[in-house]
Amino acid sequence: MNLLLSLGFLADVWDFAQENSGELADGLGNTLKVSAIAVGGAFSIGLVLGAARAHRIPVVSQLAAVYVEVIRNTPILVQIFMLYYALPQVGIRLDAFTVACLSVTIWGGAFNTENFRAGFEAVPKRYREAGAALGFRGVSTFVNVTLPIGGRIALPSSINTYISVVKNTSLMYVIAYPELTTVALQINALTLETTETFAVLAITYLTIVWSLSALIRLLESHLALPEEAR
């Protein structure tokens, strides 16, 4: 009996997905688009500000610390509302797509800043000294020594940040940006097929996150530092 019920439920979920495939595909496309932009942005912010913090660059390091503390200690929903509803009060109007990209990029960038800072600071001093002995100075030492090693050290924690960035795109329903969750909620409001709606939503997010995790883990294993370099 339980097996029959399970098979019947899966059939209902499959029928629901097929009936609403067009809308769900559009929502998924928007989710992936925002996620790709945000992951790239979070990587860039984390790399630059993480380096600034690790090397104690005056002013930039202090400003980066303030940015990290503010973003990491406030809910991302508040940050989304600030961008979408508060900025127009001072004459800055951003569309839903821009807010979606900015909010998760800024959030991911703050966490990635600390990921990269920790990675760069974990590079053994002897490697920087070896770089200096080879004639590297300043930026050259960072590019040729600190970045390749520190970036790899930071990779595992960065993976978790990128996954969270993807999942946080689901919060864009609060500004009605038509990503996957928003579209699913709209379909549910029309069909009242709540169980099927959220089953499809959960399966889709699981597939996205597992696929991203697998790809990044593959990259991590390819870039893993040899034991003697740790």
PDB file of C-alpha atoms in Angstrom:
ATOM      1  CA  MET A   1       0.000   0.000   0.000  1.00  0.00           C
ATOM      2  CA  ASN A   2       2.788   2.450   0.933  1.00  0.00           C
ATOM      3  CA  LEU A   3       4.559   1.657  -2.314  1.00  0.00           C
ATOM      4  CA  LEU A   4       1.388   2.334  -4.302  1.00  0.00           C
ATOM      5  CA  LEU A   5       0.868   5.624  -2.486  1.00  0.00           C
ATOM      6  CA  SER A   6       4.465   6.629  -3.167  1.00  0.00           C
ATOM      7  CA  LEU A   7       4.213   5.752  -6.849  1.00  0.00           C
ATOM      8  CA  GLY A   8       0.926   7.631  -7.096  1.00  0.00           C
ATOM      9  CA  PHE A   9       2.460  10.712  -5.464  1.00  0.00           C
ATOM     10  CA  LEU A  10       5.458  10.635  -7.799  1.00  0.00           C
ATOM     11  CA  ALA A  11       3.092  10.364 -10.754  1.00  0.00           C
ATOM     12  CA  ASP A  12       1.171  13.419  -9.492  1.00  0.00           C
ATOM     13  CA  VAL A  13       4.417  15.359  -9.103  1.00  0.00           C
ATOM     14  CA  TRP A  14       5.525  14.389 -12.612  1.00  0.00           C
ATOM     15  CA  ASP A  15       2.155  15.429 -14.080  1.00  0.00           C
ATOM     16  CA  PHE A  16       2.334  18.740 -12.232  1.00  0.00           C
ATOM     17  CA  ALA A  17       5.847  19.400 -13.542  1.00  0.00           C
ATOM     18  CA  GLN A  18       4.816  18.604 -17.103  1.00  0.00           C
ATOM     19  CA  GLU A  19       1.691  20.758 -16.970  1.00  0.00           C
ATOM     20  CA  ASN A  20       3.660  23.759 -15.730  1.00  0.00           C
ATOM     21  CA  SER A  21       6.972  23.045 -17.422  1.00  0.00           C
ATOM     22  CA  GLY A  22       7.071  26.308 -19.394  1.00  0.00           C
ATOM     23  CA  GLU A  23       6.632  28.583 -16.377  1.00  0.00           C
ATOM     24  CA  LEU A  24       8.938  26.509 -14.208  1.00  0.00           C
ATOM     25  CA  ALA A  25      11.625  26.490 -16.912  1.00  0.00           C
ATOM     26  CA  ASP A  26      11.460  30.293 -17.148  1.00  0.00           C
ATOM     27  CA  GLY A  27      11.773  30.586 -13.367  1.00  0.00           C
ATOM     28  CA  LEU A  28      14.680  28.161 -13.320  1.00  0.00           C
ATOM     29  CA  GLY A  29      16.406  30.152 -16.045  1.00  0.00           C
ATOM     30  CA  ASN A  30      16.102  33.334 -13.997  1.00  0.00           C
ATOM     31  CA  THR A  31      17.396  31.553 -10.897  1.00  0.00           C
ATOM     32  CA  LEU A  32      20.436  30.248 -12.749  1.00  0.00           C
ATOM     33  CA  LYS A  33      21.106  33.646 -14.336  1.00  0.00           C
ATOM     34  CA  VAL A  34      21.076  35.472 -11.000  1.00  0.00           C
ATOM     35  CA  SER A  35      23.088  32.681  -9.371  1.00  0.00           C
ATOM     36  CA  ALA A  36      25.809  32.807 -12.025  1.00  0.00           C
ATOM     37  CA  ILE A  37      26.154  36.576 -11.731  1.00  0.00           C
ATOM     38  CA  ALA A  38      26.141  36.455  -7.933  1.00  0.00           C
ATOM     39  CA  VAL A  39      28.680  33.638  -7.670  1.00  0.00           C
ATOM     40  CA  GLY A  40      31.024  35.497 -10.023  1.00  0.00           C
ATOM     41  CA  GLY A  41      30.507  38.739  -8.121  1.00  0.00           C
ATOM     42  CA  ALA A  42      30.982  37.101  -4.718  1.00  0.00           C
ATOM     43  CA  PHE A  43      34.215  35.522  -5.946  1.00  0.00           C
ATOM     44  CA  SER A  44      35.559  38.864  -7.215  1.00  0.00           C
ATOM     45  CA  ILE A  45      34.605  40.784  -4.070  1.00  0.00           C
ATOM     46  CA  GLY A  46      35.995  38.090  -1.800  1.00  0.00           C
ATOM     47  CA  LEU A  47      39.270  37.884  -3.700  1.00  0.00           C
ATOM     48  CA  VAL A  48      39.922  41.643  -3.713  1.00  0.00           C
ATOM     49  CA  LEU A  49      38.737  42.498  -0.213  1.00  0.00           C
ATOM     50  CA  GLY A  50      40.111  39.293   1.261  1.00  0.00           C
ATOM     51  CA  ALA A  51      43.537  40.215  -0.073  1.00  0.00           C
ATOM     52  CA  ALA A  52      43.167  43.757   1.257  1.00  0.00           C
ATOM     53  CA  ARG A  53      42.303  42.469   4.725  1.00  0.00           C
ATOM     54  CA  ALA A  54      44.998  39.800   4.769  1.00  0.00           C
ATOM     55  CA  HIS A  55      47.678  42.332   3.787  1.00  0.00           C
ATOM     56  CA  ARG A  56      46.306  45.088   6.064  1.00  0.00           C
ATOM     57  CA  ILE A  57      46.055  47.654   3.268  1.00  0.00           C
ATOM     58  CA  PRO A  58      45.260  50.993   4.958  1.00  0.00           C
ATOM     59  CA  VAL A  59      41.701  52.348   4.645  1.00  0.00           C
ATOM     60  CA  VAL A  60      40.597  49.567   2.279  1.00  0.00           C
ATOM     61  CA  SER A  61      41.102  46.953   4.991  1.00  0.00           C
ATOM     62  CA  GLN A  62      39.101  48.972   7.526  1.00  0.00           C
ATOM     63  CA  LEU A  63      36.277  49.671   5.091  1.00  0.00           C
ATOM     64  CA  ALA A  64      36.193  45.995   4.127  1.00  0.00           C
ATOM     65  CA  ALA A  65      35.945  45.038   7.804  1.00  0.00           C
ATOM     66  CA  VAL A  66      32.956  47.350   8.269  1.00  0.00           C
ATOM     67  CA  TYR A  67      31.289  45.936   5.149  1.00  0.00           C
ATOM     68  CA  VAL A  68      31.799  42.368   6.349  1.00  0.00           C
ATOM     69  CA  GLU A  69      30.460  43.084   9.829  1.00  0.00           C
ATOM     70  CA  VAL A  70      27.365  44.910   8.573  1.00  0.00           C
ATOM     71  CA  ILE A  71      26.412  42.307   5.976  1.00  0.00           C
ATOM     72  CA  ARG A  72      27.197  39.219   8.047  1.00  0.00           C
ATOM     73  CA  ASN A  73      25.297  40.521  11.062  1.00  0.00           C
ATOM     74  CA  THR A  74      22.073  41.595   9.366  1.00  0.00           C
ATOM     75  CA  PRO A  75      19.478  39.305   7.730  1.00  0.00           C
ATOM     76  CA  ILE A  76      19.661  39.144   3.964  1.00  0.00           C
ATOM     77  CA  LEU A  77      15.936  39.878   3.803  1.00  0.00           C
ATOM     78  CA  VAL A  78      16.598  43.244   5.431  1.00  0.00           C
ATOM     79  CA  GLN A  79      19.304  43.911   2.858  1.00  0.00           C
ATOM     80  CA  ILE A  80      16.899  43.046   0.016  1.00  0.00           C
ATOM     81  CA  PHE A  81      14.254  45.392   1.431  1.00  0.00           C
ATOM     82  CA  MET A  82      16.824  48.166   1.822  1.00  0.00           C
ATOM     83  CA  LEU A  83      17.841  47.903  -1.826  1.00  0.00           C
ATOM     84  CA  TYR A  84      14.335  47.564  -3.223  1.00  0.00           C
ATOM     85  CA  TYR A  85      12.211  49.723  -0.929  1.00  0.00           C
ATOM     86  CA  ALA A  86      14.554  52.091   0.933  1.00  0.00           C
ATOM     87  CA  LEU A  87      16.797  53.295  -1.893  1.00  0.00           C
ATOM     88  CA  PRO A  88      13.865  54.806  -3.858  1.00  0.00           C
ATOM     89  CA  GLN A  89      13.315  57.087  -0.851  1.00  0.00           C
ATOM     90  CA  VAL A  90      16.638  58.754  -1.677  1.00  0.00           C
ATOM     91  CA  GLY A  91      16.020  58.777  -5.421  1.00  0.00           C
ATOM     92  CA  ILE A  92      17.731  55.511  -6.403  1.00  0.00           C
ATOM     93  CA  ARG A  93      15.384  53.073  -8.129  1.00  0.00           C
ATOM     94  CA  LEU A  94      16.552  49.600  -9.064  1.00  0.00           C
ATOM     95  CA  ASP A  95      14.530  46.989 -10.918  1.00  0.00           C
ATOM     96  CA  ALA A  96      13.879  43.569  -9.387  1.00  0.00           C
ATOM     97  CA  PHE A  97      16.552  41.832 -11.449  1.00  0.00           C
ATOM     98  CA  THR A  98      19.238  44.311 -10.387  1.00  0.00           C
ATOM     99  CA  VAL A  99      18.231  44.031  -6.736  1.00  0.00           C
ATOM    100  CA  ALA A 100      18.240  40.232  -6.973  1.00  0.00           C
ATOM    101  CA  CYS A 101      21.767  40.199  -8.380  1.00  0.00           C
ATOM    102  CA  LEU A 102      23.117  42.893  -6.067  1.00  0.00           C
ATOM    103  CA  SER A 103      21.674  41.523  -2.839  1.00  0.00           C
ATOM    104  CA  VAL A 104      23.031  37.988  -3.158  1.00  0.00           C
ATOM    105  CA  THR A 105      26.323  39.265  -4.606  1.00  0.00           C
ATOM    106  CA  ILE A 106      26.858  41.661  -1.710  1.00  0.00           C
ATOM    107  CA  TRP A 107      25.860  38.972   0.808  1.00  0.00           C
ATOM    108  CA  GLY A 108      28.115  36.334  -0.760  1.00  0.00           C
ATOM    109  CA  GLY A 109      30.963  38.802  -1.134  1.00  0.00           C
ATOM    110  CA  ALA A 110      31.007  39.546   2.596  1.00  0.00           C
ATOM    111  CA  PHE A 111      31.289  35.884   3.519  1.00  0.00           C
ATOM    112  CA  ASN A 112      33.801  35.223   0.764  1.00  0.00           C
ATOM    113  CA  THR A 113      35.963  38.103   1.956  1.00  0.00           C
ATOM    114  CA  GLU A 114      36.523  36.242   5.208  1.00  0.00           C
ATOM    115  CA  ASN A 115      37.012  32.942   3.378  1.00  0.00           C
ATOM    116  CA  PHE A 116      39.791  34.405   1.262  1.00  0.00           C
ATOM    117  CA  ARG A 117      41.294  36.406   4.120  1.00  0.00           C
ATOM    118  CA  ALA A 118      41.641  33.236   6.167  1.00  0.00           C
ATOM    119  CA  GLY A 119      43.075  31.373   3.185  1.00  0.00           C
ATOM    120  CA  PHE A 120      45.677  34.039   2.416  1.00  0.00           C
ATOM    121  CA  GLU A 121      46.698  34.383   6.058  1.00  0.00           C
ATOM    122  CA  ALA A 122      47.144  30.603   6.283  1.00  0.00           C
ATOM    123  CA  VAL A 123      49.875  30.572   3.633  1.00  0.00           C
ATOM    124  CA  PRO A 124      53.083  29.594   5.465  1.00  0.00           C
ATOM    125  CA  LYS A 125      55.554  32.431   5.823  1.00  0.00           C
ATOM    126  CA  ARG A 126      58.329  30.284   4.348  1.00  0.00           C
ATOM    127  CA  TYR A 127      56.629  30.361   0.956  1.00  0.00           C
ATOM    128  CA  ARG A 128      56.545  34.138   0.887  1.00  0.00           C
ATOM    129  CA  GLU A 129      60.183  34.166   1.941  1.00  0.00           C
ATOM    130  CA  ALA A 130      60.971  31.753  -0.867  1.00  0.00           C
ATOM    131  CA  GLY A 131      59.171  34.071  -3.273  1.00  0.00           C
ATOM    132  CA  ALA A 132      61.236  36.996  -2.033  1.00  0.00           C
ATOM    133  CA  ALA A 133      64.390  34.937  -2.553  1.00  0.00           C
ATOM    134  CA  LEU A 134      63.329  34.412  -6.162  1.00  0.00           C
ATOM    135  CA  GLY A 135      63.000  38.149  -6.642  1.00  0.00           C
ATOM    136  CA  PHE A 136      59.226  38.564  -6.218  1.00  0.00           C
ATOM    137  CA  ARG A 137      58.080  41.744  -4.517  1.00  0.00           C
ATOM    138  CA  GLY A 138      54.674  43.072  -3.449  1.00  0.00           C
ATOM    139  CA  VAL A 139      51.996  42.226  -5.990  1.00  0.00           C
ATOM    140  CA  SER A 140      54.232  39.679  -7.692  1.00  0.00           C
ATOM    141  CA  THR A 141      54.559  37.727  -4.445  1.00  0.00           C
ATOM    142  CA  PHE A 142      50.788  37.773  -4.001  1.00  0.00           C
ATOM    143  CA  VAL A 143      50.037  36.680  -7.573  1.00  0.00           C
ATOM    144  CA  ASN A 144      52.686  33.975  -7.775  1.00  0.00           C
ATOM    145  CA  VAL A 145      52.756  32.676  -4.187  1.00  0.00           C
ATOM    146  CA  THR A 146      49.932  33.756  -1.897  1.00  0.00           C
ATOM    147  CA  LEU A 147      47.045  33.561  -4.379  1.00  0.00           C
ATOM    148  CA  PRO A 148      47.664  30.049  -5.774  1.00  0.00           C
ATOM    149  CA  ILE A 149      48.124  28.548  -2.303  1.00  0.00           C
ATOM    150  CA  GLY A 150      45.704  30.697  -0.288  1.00  0.00           C
ATOM    151  CA  GLY A 151      43.002  30.411  -2.931  1.00  0.00           C
ATOM    152  CA  ARG A 152      43.130  26.643  -2.668  1.00  0.00           C
ATOM    153  CA  ILE A 153      43.012  26.767   1.112  1.00  0.00           C
ATOM    154  CA  ALA A 154      39.929  29.010   0.903  1.00  0.00           C
ATOM    155  CA  LEU A 155      38.161  26.815  -1.642  1.00  0.00           C
ATOM    156  CA  PRO A 156      36.230  24.481   0.735  1.00  0.00           C
ATOM    157  CA  SER A 157      34.688  27.349   2.720  1.00  0.00           C
ATOM    158  CA  SER A 158      33.995  29.267  -0.488  1.00  0.00           C
ATOM    159  CA  ILE A 159      32.048  26.279  -1.827  1.00  0.00           C
ATOM    160  CA  ASN A 160      29.583  26.589   1.044  1.00  0.00           C
ATOM    161  CA  THR A 161      29.198  30.299   0.337  1.00  0.00           C
ATOM    162  CA  TYR A 162      28.430  29.712  -3.355  1.00  0.00           C
ATOM    163  CA  ILE A 163      25.838  27.078  -2.467  1.00  0.00           C
ATOM    164  CA  SER A 164      24.202  29.479  -0.018  1.00  0.00           C
ATOM    165  CA  VAL A 165      24.195  32.186  -2.686  1.00  0.00           C
ATOM    166  CA  VAL A 166      22.231  29.886  -4.998  1.00  0.00           C
ATOM    167  CA  LYS A 167      19.743  28.995  -2.262  1.00  0.00           C
ATOM    168  CA  ASN A 168      19.309  32.629  -1.229  1.00  0.00           C
ATOM    169  CA  THR A 169      17.987  33.501  -4.682  1.00  0.00           C
ATOM    170  CA  SER A 170      14.737  31.880  -3.502  1.00  0.00           C
ATOM    171  CA  LEU A 171      14.199  34.880  -1.210  1.00  0.00           C
ATOM    172  CA  MET A 172      13.568  37.093  -4.240  1.00  0.00           C
ATOM    173  CA  TYR A 173       9.899  36.176  -4.031  1.00  0.00           C
ATOM    174  CA  VAL A 174       9.595  39.094  -1.567  1.00  0.00           C
ATOM    175  CA  ILE A 175      10.197  41.542  -4.432  1.00  0.00           C
ATOM    176  CA  ALA A 176       8.262  39.430  -6.968  1.00  0.00           C
ATOM    177  CA  TYR A 177      11.289  38.729  -9.146  1.00  0.00           C
ATOM    178  CA  PRO A 178      10.175  35.742 -11.269  1.00  0.00           C
ATOM    179  CA  GLU A 179      12.783  33.220 -10.155  1.00  0.00           C
ATOM    180  CA  LEU A 180      11.907  29.597  -9.468  1.00  0.00           C
ATOM    181  CA  THR A 181      10.329  30.005  -6.018  1.00  0.00           C
ATOM    182  CA  THR A 182       8.270  33.028  -7.057  1.00  0.00           C
ATOM    183  CA  VAL A 183       6.935  31.198 -10.101  1.00  0.00           C
ATOM    184  CA  ALA A 184       6.154  28.086  -8.050  1.00  0.00           C
ATOM    185  CA  LEU A 185       4.238  30.130  -5.474  1.00  0.00           C
ATOM    186  CA  GLN A 186       2.253  31.815  -8.230  1.00  0.00           C
ATOM    187  CA  ILE A 187       1.385  28.431  -9.756  1.00  0.00           C
ATOM    188  CA  ASN A 188       0.371  27.121  -6.341  1.00  0.00           C
ATOM    189  CA  ALA A 189      -1.928  30.106  -5.812  1.00  0.00           C
ATOM    190  CA  LEU A 190      -3.736  29.218  -9.040  1.00  0.00           C
ATOM    191  CA  THR A 191      -3.786  25.430  -8.804  1.00  0.00           C
ATOM    192  CA  LEU A 192      -3.819  24.879  -5.016  1.00  0.00           C
ATOM    193  CA  GLU A 193      -1.597  21.834  -5.610  1.00  0.00           C
ATOM    194  CA  THR A 194       0.603  22.697  -2.649  1.00  0.00           C
ATOM    195  CA  THR A 195       2.249  19.326  -2.069  1.00  0.00           C
ATOM    196  CA  GLU A 196       3.160  18.875  -5.725  1.00  0.00           C
ATOM    197  CA  THR A 197       4.389  22.470  -5.976  1.00  0.00           C
ATOM    198  CA  PHE A 198       6.832  22.238  -3.120  1.00  0.00           C
ATOM    199  CA  ALA A 199       7.910  18.717  -4.059  1.00  0.00           C
ATOM    200  CA  VAL A 200       8.942  19.972  -7.513  1.00  0.00           C
ATOM    201  CA  LEU A 201      10.605  23.003  -5.933  1.00  0.00           C
ATOM    202  CA  ALA A 202      12.574  20.876  -3.467  1.00  0.00           C
ATOM    203  CA  ILE A 203      13.662  18.372  -6.119  1.00  0.00           C
ATOM    204  CA  THR A 204      14.802  21.168  -8.444  1.00  0.00           C
ATOM    205  CA  TYR A 205      16.863  22.934  -5.774  1.00  0.00           C
ATOM    206  CA  LEU A 206      18.384  19.643  -4.655  1.00  0.00           C
ATOM    207  CA  THR A 207      19.389  18.910  -8.233  1.00  0.00           C
ATOM    208  CA  ILE A 208      20.930  22.369  -8.689  1.00  0.00           C
ATOM    209  CA  VAL A 209      22.845  22.281  -5.408  1.00  0.00           C
ATOM    210  CA  TRP A 210      24.051  18.699  -5.806  1.00  0.00           C
ATOM    211  CA  SER A 211      25.221  19.433  -9.356  1.00  0.00           C
ATOM    212  CA  LEU A 212      27.040  22.594  -8.243  1.00  0.00           C
ATOM    213  CA  SER A 213      28.575  20.749  -5.296  1.00  0.00           C
ATOM    214  CA  ALA A 214      29.774  17.914  -7.517  1.00  0.00           C
ATOM    215  CA  LEU A 215      31.373  20.316 -10.005  1.00  0.00           C
ATOM    216  CA  ILE A 216      33.110  22.338  -7.312  1.00  0.00           C
ATOM    217  CA  ARG A 217      34.256  19.230  -5.433  1.00  0.00           C
ATOM    218  CA  LEU A 218      35.767  18.000  -8.682  1.00  0.00           C
ATOM    219  CA  LEU A 219      37.569  21.321  -9.037  1.00  0.00           C
ATOM    220  CA  GLU A 220      38.646  21.127  -5.399  1.00  0.00           C
ATOM    221  CA  SER A 221      40.145  17.671  -5.842  1.00  0.00           C
ATOM    222  CA  HIS A 222      41.928  18.830  -8.995  1.00  0.00           C
ATOM    223  CA  LEU A 223      43.383  21.888  -7.238  1.00  0.00           C
ATOM    224  CA  ALA A 224      44.032  20.258  -3.867  1.00  0.00           C
ATOM    225  CA  LEU A 225      47.375  21.117  -2.339  1.00  0.00           C
ATOM    226  CA  PRO A 226      49.858  18.288  -1.932  1.00  0.00           C
ATOM    227  CA  GLU A 227      50.302  17.230   1.691  1.00  0.00           C
ATOM    228  CA  GLU A 228      53.777  18.686   1.973  1.00  0.00           C
ATOM    229  CA  ALA A 229      52.531  22.142   0.918  1.00  0.00           C
ATOM    230  CA  ARG A 230      50.062  22.443   3.798  1.00  0.00           C
TER     231      ARG A 230
END
